[in-house]
Amino acid sequence: TILGRFDPVKGHRECFDLWQDVVKVFGGNIRLHIIGQPENIKTKDLQSEVDRRGLSDSVCITPTRVENIAELMSSSILGVVPSIGSEIIGRVTEEFLLCGTPTLVSGVGALGELIFDHSAGANYGDLKTKEERVALNCRWIDQVRKETSKDKQERSVRAKTFFSLDAMGKELDQVIDSLSLPLD
């Protein structure tokens, strides 16, 4: 699943380059779900790119706001954040991980720092070739298809130690304390 506005900076088109080769490995047994609202790319343009690449049977585009996003993220087997710019915070990656869903990230901005251990996903941004990136995607797809709900639950619990509101509040308190000047 890719979740994010339809904007060139979000890397949808770049992801299609990899997805074409991933589909060749898995055949018709895999589907990429893209969810977001059109911003600087129209839905019809994104769909045209999917059709042009022959990916119509393996890509589903949902161009609307989804009501229960946590349920959707939890039911995804793998999150993908293919951004080519921005991502200073990486909120979508954090949310996937909090839902227990491992995530593959492009490494842009802070994304690579959010992959807190080997079970959280992987940063493919440092890989040199397309073949390495395709192999990484295929390895993860194979791996997560075998996961249990307990595996996802354990990942979610670990993610909460980093990304929960409580964890972020404690980190913010530490920053504020370090900036506090003594009152004389």
Coordinates of N, CA and C in Angstrom, one line a residue:
T1 N 0.8 -1.2 0.0 CA 0.0 0.0 0.0 C 0.9 1.2 0.0
I2 N 0.5 2.2 -0.9 CA 1.1 3.5 -0.8 C 0.0 4.5 -0.4
L3 N 0.3 5.2 0.6 CA -0.7 6.2 1.2 C -0.1 7.6 1.1
G4 N -0.7 8.5 0.4 CA -0.2 9.9 0.3 C -0.8 10.6 -0.9
R5 N -0.8 11.9 -0.8 CA -1.4 12.7 -1.9 C -0.7 12.4 -3.2
F6 N -1.5 12.6 -4.3 CA -1.0 12.4 -5.6 C -0.2 13.6 -6.0
D7 N 1.1 13.5 -5.9 CA 2.0 14.6 -6.1 C 3.3 14.0 -6.6
P8 N 4.0 14.7 -7.6 CA 5.2 14.1 -8.1 C 6.3 13.8 -7.0
V9 N 6.3 14.6 -5.9 CA 7.3 14.4 -4.9 C 7.1 13.1 -4.1
K10 N 5.9 12.5 -4.2 CA 5.6 11.3 -3.5 C 6.1 10.0 -4.2
G11 N 6.6 10.1 -5.4 CA 7.3 9.0 -6.0 C 6.4 7.9 -6.6
H12 N 5.2 8.2 -6.9 CA 4.3 7.1 -7.5 C 4.9 6.6 -8.8
R13 N 5.2 7.4 -9.7 CA 5.7 7.0 -11.0 C 7.0 6.2 -10.8
E14 N 7.9 6.6 -9.9 CA 9.2 5.9 -9.7 C 8.9 4.5 -9.2
C15 N 7.9 4.4 -8.3 CA 7.5 3.1 -7.8 C 7.0 2.2 -8.9
F16 N 6.3 2.7 -9.9 CA 5.8 1.9 -11.0 C 7.0 1.2 -11.7
D17 N 8.1 1.9 -11.8 CA 9.3 1.2 -12.4 C 9.7 -0.1 -11.7
L18 N 9.7 0.0 -10.4 CA 10.0 -1.2 -9.6 C 8.8 -2.2 -9.7
W19 N 7.6 -1.7 -9.6 CA 6.5 -2.6 -9.5 C 6.3 -3.4 -10.8
Q20 N 6.7 -2.9 -11.9 CA 6.6 -3.7 -13.1 C 7.4 -5.0 -13.0
D21 N 8.6 -4.9 -12.4 CA 9.5 -6.1 -12.3 C 9.0 -7.0 -11.1
V22 N 8.5 -6.4 -10.1 CA 7.9 -7.2 -9.0 C 6.8 -8.0 -9.5
V23 N 5.9 -7.4 -10.3 CA 4.7 -8.2 -10.8 C 5.2 -9.3 -11.7
K24 N 6.3 -9.2 -12.4 CA 6.8 -10.3 -13.2 C 7.2 -11.4 -12.4
V25 N 7.7 -11.2 -11.2 CA 8.1 -12.2 -10.3 C 6.9 -13.0 -9.7
F26 N 5.9 -12.2 -9.3 CA 4.7 -12.8 -8.6 C 3.5 -13.0 -9.5
G27 N 3.6 -12.5 -10.7 CA 2.4 -12.7 -11.6 C 1.2 -12.0 -11.1
G28 N 0.1 -12.6 -11.3 CA -1.2 -12.0 -10.9 C -1.5 -12.1 -9.4
N29 N -0.6 -12.6 -8.6 CA -0.9 -12.9 -7.2 C -0.5 -11.7 -6.3
I30 N -0.5 -10.5 -6.8 CA -0.1 -9.4 -6.0 C -0.7 -8.1 -6.5
R31 N -1.0 -7.2 -5.6 CA -1.7 -6.0 -5.9 C -1.1 -4.8 -5.1
L32 N -0.9 -3.7 -5.8 CA -0.4 -2.5 -5.2 C -1.7 -1.6 -5.0
H33 N -2.0 -1.1 -3.8 CA -3.1 -0.2 -3.6 C -2.5 1.1 -3.3
I34 N -2.9 2.1 -4.1 CA -2.5 3.5 -4.0 C -3.7 4.3 -3.5
I35 N -3.5 4.9 -2.3 CA -4.6 5.7 -1.7 C -4.1 7.1 -1.5
G36 N -5.0 8.1 -1.9 CA -4.6 9.5 -1.7 C -5.6 10.4 -2.4
Q37 N -5.4 11.7 -2.2 CA -6.2 12.6 -2.9 C -5.3 13.3 -3.9
P38 N -5.9 13.6 -5.1 CA -5.2 14.3 -6.2 C -4.8 15.7 -5.7
E39 N -3.5 16.0 -5.9 CA -3.1 17.3 -5.6 C -2.4 17.9 -6.8
N40 N -1.2 17.5 -7.1 CA -0.5 18.0 -8.3 C -0.5 17.0 -9.4
I41 N -1.1 15.9 -9.2 CA -1.3 14.9 -10.3 C -2.8 14.5 -10.2
K42 N -3.4 14.5 -11.4 CA -4.8 14.1 -11.5 C -4.9 12.5 -11.5
T43 N -6.0 12.0 -10.9 CA -6.2 10.6 -10.9 C -6.1 10.0 -12.3
K44 N -6.7 10.6 -13.3 CA -6.7 10.1 -14.6 C -5.3 10.0 -15.2
D45 N -4.4 10.9 -14.8 CA -3.0 10.9 -15.2 C -2.2 9.7 -14.6
L46 N -2.5 9.5 -13.3 CA -1.9 8.4 -12.6 C -2.4 7.1 -13.2
Q47 N -3.7 7.0 -13.4 CA -4.3 5.8 -14.0 C -3.7 5.6 -15.4
S48 N -3.5 6.6 -16.2 CA -2.9 6.5 -17.5 C -1.5 5.9 -17.5
E49 N -0.8 6.3 -16.5 CA 0.6 5.8 -16.3 C 0.5 4.3 -15.9
V50 N -0.4 3.9 -15.1 CA -0.6 2.5 -14.8 C -1.0 1.7 -16.0
D51 N -1.9 2.2 -16.8 CA -2.4 1.5 -18.0 C -1.2 1.4 -19.0
R52 N -0.5 2.5 -19.2 CA 0.6 2.6 -20.2 C 1.6 1.5 -19.9
R53 N 1.9 1.2 -18.6 CA 2.9 0.3 -18.2 C 2.3 -1.2 -18.1
G54 N 1.0 -1.3 -18.5 CA 0.4 -2.6 -18.4 C 0.2 -3.2 -17.0
L55 N 0.0 -2.3 -16.1 CA -0.2 -2.6 -14.6 C -1.6 -2.6 -14.2
S56 N -2.6 -2.5 -15.0 CA -4.0 -2.3 -14.6 C -4.5 -3.4 -13.7
D57 N -4.0 -4.6 -14.0 CA -4.5 -5.7 -13.1 C -3.8 -5.8 -11.8
S58 N -2.7 -5.1 -11.6 CA -2.0 -5.2 -10.4 C -1.9 -3.9 -9.6
V59 N -2.6 -2.9 -10.0 CA -2.6 -1.6 -9.3 C -4.0 -1.1 -9.1
C60 N -4.4 -0.8 -7.9 CA -5.7 -0.2 -7.6 C -5.5 1.2 -7.0
I61 N -6.2 2.1 -7.6 CA -6.1 3.5 -7.1 C -7.4 3.9 -6.4
T62 N -7.3 4.4 -5.2 CA -8.4 4.9 -4.5 C -8.1 6.4 -4.3
P63 N -8.8 7.3 -5.1 CA -8.5 8.7 -5.0 C -9.4 9.5 -4.1
T64 N -9.6 9.0 -2.9 CA -10.4 9.7 -1.9 C -9.8 9.5 -0.5
R65 N -10.4 10.2 0.4 CA -10.0 10.1 1.8 C -10.7 8.8 2.3
V66 N -10.0 8.0 3.0 CA -10.5 6.7 3.6 C -10.9 6.9 5.0
E67 N -12.1 6.5 5.3 CA -12.7 6.7 6.7 C -11.8 6.0 7.8
N68 N -11.6 4.7 7.7 CA -10.9 4.1 8.8 C -9.5 3.7 8.3
I69 N -8.6 4.7 8.3 CA -7.3 4.6 7.7 C -6.4 3.6 8.5
A70 N -6.6 3.6 9.8 CA -5.8 2.6 10.7 C -6.1 1.2 10.3
E71 N -7.4 0.9 10.1 CA -7.8 -0.5 9.7 C -7.2 -0.8 8.3
L72 N -7.2 0.1 7.4 CA -6.6 -0.2 6.1 C -5.1 -0.4 6.2
M73 N -4.4 0.4 7.0 CA -3.0 0.3 7.1 C -2.6 -1.0 7.9
S74 N -3.5 -1.4 8.8 CA -3.2 -2.7 9.5 C -3.5 -3.9 8.6
S75 N -4.4 -3.8 7.7 CA -4.7 -4.9 6.9 C -3.7 -5.0 5.7
S76 N -2.9 -4.0 5.4 CA -1.9 -4.1 4.4 C -0.8 -5.0 4.8
I77 N -0.3 -5.7 3.8 CA 0.8 -6.6 4.2 C 2.2 -5.8 4.2
L78 N 2.2 -4.8 3.5 CA 3.5 -4.0 3.4 C 3.2 -2.6 3.0
G79 N 3.7 -1.6 3.7 CA 3.6 -0.2 3.3 C 4.8 0.2 2.5
V80 N 4.6 1.1 1.6 CA 5.7 1.6 0.7 C 5.6 3.1 0.7
V81 N 6.7 3.8 1.0 CA 6.8 5.2 1.0 C 7.9 5.6 0.0
P82 N 7.6 5.7 -1.3 CA 8.5 5.9 -2.4 C 8.9 7.4 -2.7
S83 N 8.7 8.3 -1.7 CA 8.9 9.7 -1.9 C 10.3 10.0 -2.5
I84 N 10.3 11.0 -3.4 CA 11.6 11.4 -4.0 C 12.0 12.8 -3.4
G85 N 11.3 13.4 -2.5 CA 11.6 14.6 -1.9 C 10.7 14.8 -0.6
S86 N 11.0 15.8 0.1 CA 10.2 16.1 1.3 C 10.4 15.1 2.4
E87 N 9.4 14.6 3.1 CA 9.5 13.6 4.2 C 10.4 14.0 5.3
I88 N 10.3 15.2 5.8 CA 11.1 15.7 7.0 C 10.6 14.9 8.2
I89 N 9.4 14.6 8.3 CA 8.9 13.9 9.5 C 8.6 12.4 9.2
G90 N 8.0 12.0 8.1 CA 7.7 10.7 7.8 C 6.5 10.1 8.5
R91 N 5.5 10.9 8.7 CA 4.3 10.5 9.5 C 3.7 9.2 9.0
V92 N 3.5 9.1 7.7 CA 2.9 7.9 7.1 C 3.7 6.6 7.5
T93 N 5.0 6.7 7.4 CA 5.8 5.5 7.8 C 5.6 5.2 9.3
E94 N 5.6 6.2 10.1 CA 5.3 6.0 11.5 C 3.9 5.3 11.7
E95 N 2.9 5.8 11.0 CA 1.6 5.2 11.2 C 1.5 3.8 10.7
F96 N 2.1 3.5 9.6 CA 2.2 2.1 9.1 C 2.8 1.2 10.2
L97 N 3.9 1.6 10.8 CA 4.6 0.8 11.8 C 3.8 0.7 13.1
L98 N 3.1 1.8 13.4 CA 2.3 1.7 14.6 C 1.1 0.7 14.4
C99 N 0.7 0.6 13.2 CA -0.3 -0.4 12.9 C 0.2 -1.8 12.7
G100 N 1.6 -2.0 12.9 CA 2.2 -3.3 12.8 C 2.6 -3.7 11.4
T101 N 2.5 -2.8 10.4 CA 2.8 -3.1 9.0 C 4.2 -2.7 8.7
P102 N 5.0 -3.6 8.3 CA 6.4 -3.3 7.9 C 6.4 -2.3 6.7
T103 N 7.4 -1.5 6.5 CA 7.4 -0.5 5.5 C 8.7 -0.4 4.8
L104 N 8.6 -0.3 3.5 CA 9.8 0.0 2.6 C 9.8 1.4 2.3
V105 N 11.0 2.1 2.6 CA 11.1 3.5 2.4 C 12.2 3.9 1.4
S106 N 12.0 5.0 0.8 CA 13.0 5.5 -0.2 C 14.3 6.1 0.4
G107 N 14.2 6.4 1.7 CA 15.4 7.0 2.4 C 15.4 8.5 2.3
V108 N 14.5 9.1 1.6 CA 14.5 10.6 1.5 C 14.1 11.2 2.9
G109 N 14.8 12.3 3.2 CA 14.5 13.0 4.4 C 14.8 12.1 5.6
A110 N 13.9 12.0 6.5 CA 14.1 11.2 7.7 C 13.6 9.8 7.6
L111 N 13.1 9.4 6.4 CA 12.5 8.1 6.3 C 13.4 6.9 6.8
G112 N 14.7 6.9 6.4 CA 15.5 5.8 6.8 C 15.7 5.7 8.3
E113 N 15.6 6.8 9.0 CA 15.8 6.8 10.5 C 14.6 6.1 11.2
L114 N 13.5 6.0 10.5 CA 12.2 5.5 11.1 C 12.2 3.9 11.1
I115 N 13.1 3.3 10.3 CA 13.1 1.9 10.3 C 14.0 1.4 11.5
F116 N 13.3 1.2 12.6 CA 14.0 1.1 13.9 C 14.7 -0.3 14.1
D117 N 14.3 -1.3 13.4 CA 15.0 -2.6 13.4 C 14.7 -3.4 12.2
H118 N 15.4 -4.6 12.1 CA 15.2 -5.4 10.8 C 13.8 -5.8 10.6
S119 N 12.9 -5.9 11.6 CA 11.6 -6.3 11.4 C 10.6 -5.2 10.9
A120 N 11.1 -4.0 11.0 CA 10.3 -2.8 10.7 C 10.1 -2.6 9.2
G121 N 11.0 -3.1 8.5 CA 11.0 -2.8 7.0 C 12.4 -2.6 6.6
A122 N 12.6 -1.8 5.5 CA 13.9 -1.5 5.0 C 13.9 -0.2 4.2
N123 N 15.1 0.3 4.2 CA 15.4 1.5 3.4 C 16.1 1.1 2.1
Y124 N 15.4 1.3 1.0 CA 15.9 0.9 -0.3 C 16.7 2.0 -1.0
G125 N 16.7 3.2 -0.3 CA 17.3 4.3 -1.0 C 18.8 4.2 -1.2
D126 N 19.5 3.4 -0.4 CA 20.9 3.2 -0.5 C 21.3 2.2 -1.5
L127 N 20.4 1.4 -2.0 CA 20.7 0.4 -3.0 C 21.0 1.0 -4.3
K128 N 22.0 0.5 -4.9 CA 22.6 1.1 -6.2 C 21.8 0.8 -7.4
T129 N 21.2 -0.4 -7.5 CA 20.6 -0.8 -8.8 C 19.1 -1.1 -8.6
K130 N 18.4 -1.0 -9.7 CA 17.0 -1.3 -9.8 C 16.8 -2.8 -9.4
E131 N 17.7 -3.6 -9.9 CA 17.7 -5.1 -9.6 C 17.7 -5.3 -8.1
E132 N 18.6 -4.6 -7.4 CA 18.7 -4.7 -5.9 C 17.4 -4.3 -5.2
R133 N 16.8 -3.2 -5.7 CA 15.5 -2.8 -5.2 C 14.4 -3.7 -5.4
V134 N 14.3 -4.3 -6.6 CA 13.3 -5.3 -6.9 C 13.5 -6.5 -6.0
A135 N 14.7 -7.0 -5.9 CA 15.0 -8.1 -5.0 C 14.5 -7.9 -3.6
L136 N 14.8 -6.7 -3.1 CA 14.4 -6.3 -1.7 C 12.9 -6.3 -1.6
N137 N 12.2 -5.7 -2.5 CA 10.7 -5.8 -2.5 C 10.2 -7.2 -2.5
C138 N 10.8 -8.0 -3.4 CA 10.3 -9.4 -3.5 C 10.6 -10.2 -2.2
R139 N 11.7 -10.0 -1.6 CA 12.1 -10.6 -0.3 C 11.1 -10.3 0.8
W140 N 10.8 -9.0 0.8 CA 9.8 -8.5 1.9 C 8.4 -9.0 1.6
I141 N 8.0 -9.0 0.4 CA 6.7 -9.6 0.1 C 6.6 -11.0 0.5
D142 N 7.6 -11.8 0.1 CA 7.6 -13.2 0.5 C 7.6 -13.4 2.1
Q143 N 8.3 -12.5 2.7 CA 8.4 -12.6 4.2 C 7.1 -12.3 4.9
V144 N 6.5 -11.2 4.5 CA 5.3 -10.7 5.2 C 4.1 -11.6 4.9
R145 N 4.1 -12.2 3.7 CA 3.0 -13.2 3.5 C 2.9 -14.3 4.5
K146 N 4.1 -14.6 5.1 CA 4.1 -15.7 6.1 C 3.9 -15.2 7.5
E147 N 3.8 -13.9 7.7 CA 3.6 -13.3 9.0 C 2.3 -13.7 9.7
T148 N 2.3 -13.7 11.0 CA 1.1 -14.0 11.7 C 0.6 -12.7 12.3
S149 N -0.6 -12.7 12.8 CA -1.1 -11.5 13.5 C -0.2 -11.1 14.7
K150 N 0.3 -12.1 15.4 CA 1.2 -11.9 16.5 C 2.5 -11.2 16.1
D151 N 3.0 -11.5 14.9 CA 4.2 -10.8 14.4 C 3.9 -9.3 14.2
K152 N 2.7 -9.0 13.6 CA 2.3 -7.6 13.4 C 2.1 -6.9 14.8
Q153 N 1.5 -7.6 15.7 CA 1.2 -7.0 17.0 C 2.6 -6.7 17.7
E154 N 3.5 -7.6 17.6 CA 4.8 -7.3 18.2 C 5.5 -6.1 17.6
R155 N 5.4 -6.0 16.3 CA 6.0 -4.8 15.6 C 5.3 -3.5 16.0
S156 N 4.0 -3.6 16.2 CA 3.3 -2.4 16.6 C 3.7 -2.0 18.0
V157 N 3.9 -2.9 18.9 CA 4.3 -2.6 20.3 C 5.7 -2.0 20.3
R158 N 6.6 -2.5 19.5 CA 7.9 -1.9 19.4 C 7.9 -0.5 18.8
A159 N 7.0 -0.3 17.8 CA 6.9 1.0 17.2 C 6.4 2.0 18.2
K160 N 5.5 1.6 19.1 CA 5.0 2.5 20.1 C 6.1 3.1 21.0
T161 N 7.1 2.3 21.2 CA 8.2 2.8 22.0 C 8.9 4.0 21.4
F162 N 8.8 4.1 20.1 CA 9.4 5.2 19.3 C 8.4 6.3 18.9
F163 N 7.2 5.9 18.5 CA 6.3 6.9 17.8 C 5.0 7.2 18.5
S164 N 4.7 6.6 19.6 CA 3.5 6.9 20.3 C 3.5 8.4 20.8
L165 N 2.3 8.9 21.1 CA 2.3 10.3 21.6 C 3.0 10.4 22.9
D166 N 3.0 9.4 23.7 CA 3.7 9.4 25.0 C 5.2 9.5 24.8
A167 N 5.7 8.6 23.8 CA 7.1 8.6 23.5 C 7.6 10.0 22.9
M168 N 6.7 10.5 22.0 CA 7.1 11.8 21.5 C 7.0 12.9 22.5
G169 N 6.1 12.9 23.5 CA 6.0 13.8 24.5 C 7.2 13.8 25.4
K170 N 7.7 12.6 25.7 CA 8.9 12.5 26.6 C 10.1 13.1 25.8
E171 N 10.3 12.8 24.5 CA 11.4 13.4 23.7 C 11.3 14.9 23.7
L172 N 10.1 15.4 23.5 CA 9.9 16.9 23.5 C 10.3 17.5 24.9
D173 N 9.9 16.8 25.9 CA 10.2 17.3 27.3 C 11.8 17.4 27.4
Q174 N 12.5 16.4 26.9 CA 13.9 16.4 27.0 C 14.5 17.5 26.2
V175 N 14.0 17.8 25.1 CA 14.5 18.9 24.3 C 14.2 20.2 25.0
I176 N 13.0 20.4 25.5 CA 12.7 21.6 26.2 C 13.6 21.8 27.5
D177 N 13.8 20.7 28.2 CA 14.6 20.8 29.4 C 16.1 21.1 29.0
S178 N 16.5 20.6 27.9 CA 17.9 21.0 27.5 C 18.1 22.4 27.0
L179 N 17.0 23.0 26.7 CA 17.0 24.4 26.2 C 16.7 25.4 27.4
S180 N 16.2 24.9 28.4 CA 15.8 25.8 29.6 C 17.0 26.5 30.1
L181 N 16.9 27.7 30.4 CA 18.0 28.5 31.0 C 17.7 28.7 32.5
P182 N 18.7 28.7 33.3 CA 18.5 28.8 34.7 C 17.9 30.2 35.0
L183 N 17.0 30.3 35.9 CA 16.4 31.5 36.3 C 17.2 32.1 37.5
D184 N 17.7 33.3 37.3 CA 18.5 34.0 38.4 C 17.7 35.1 38.9

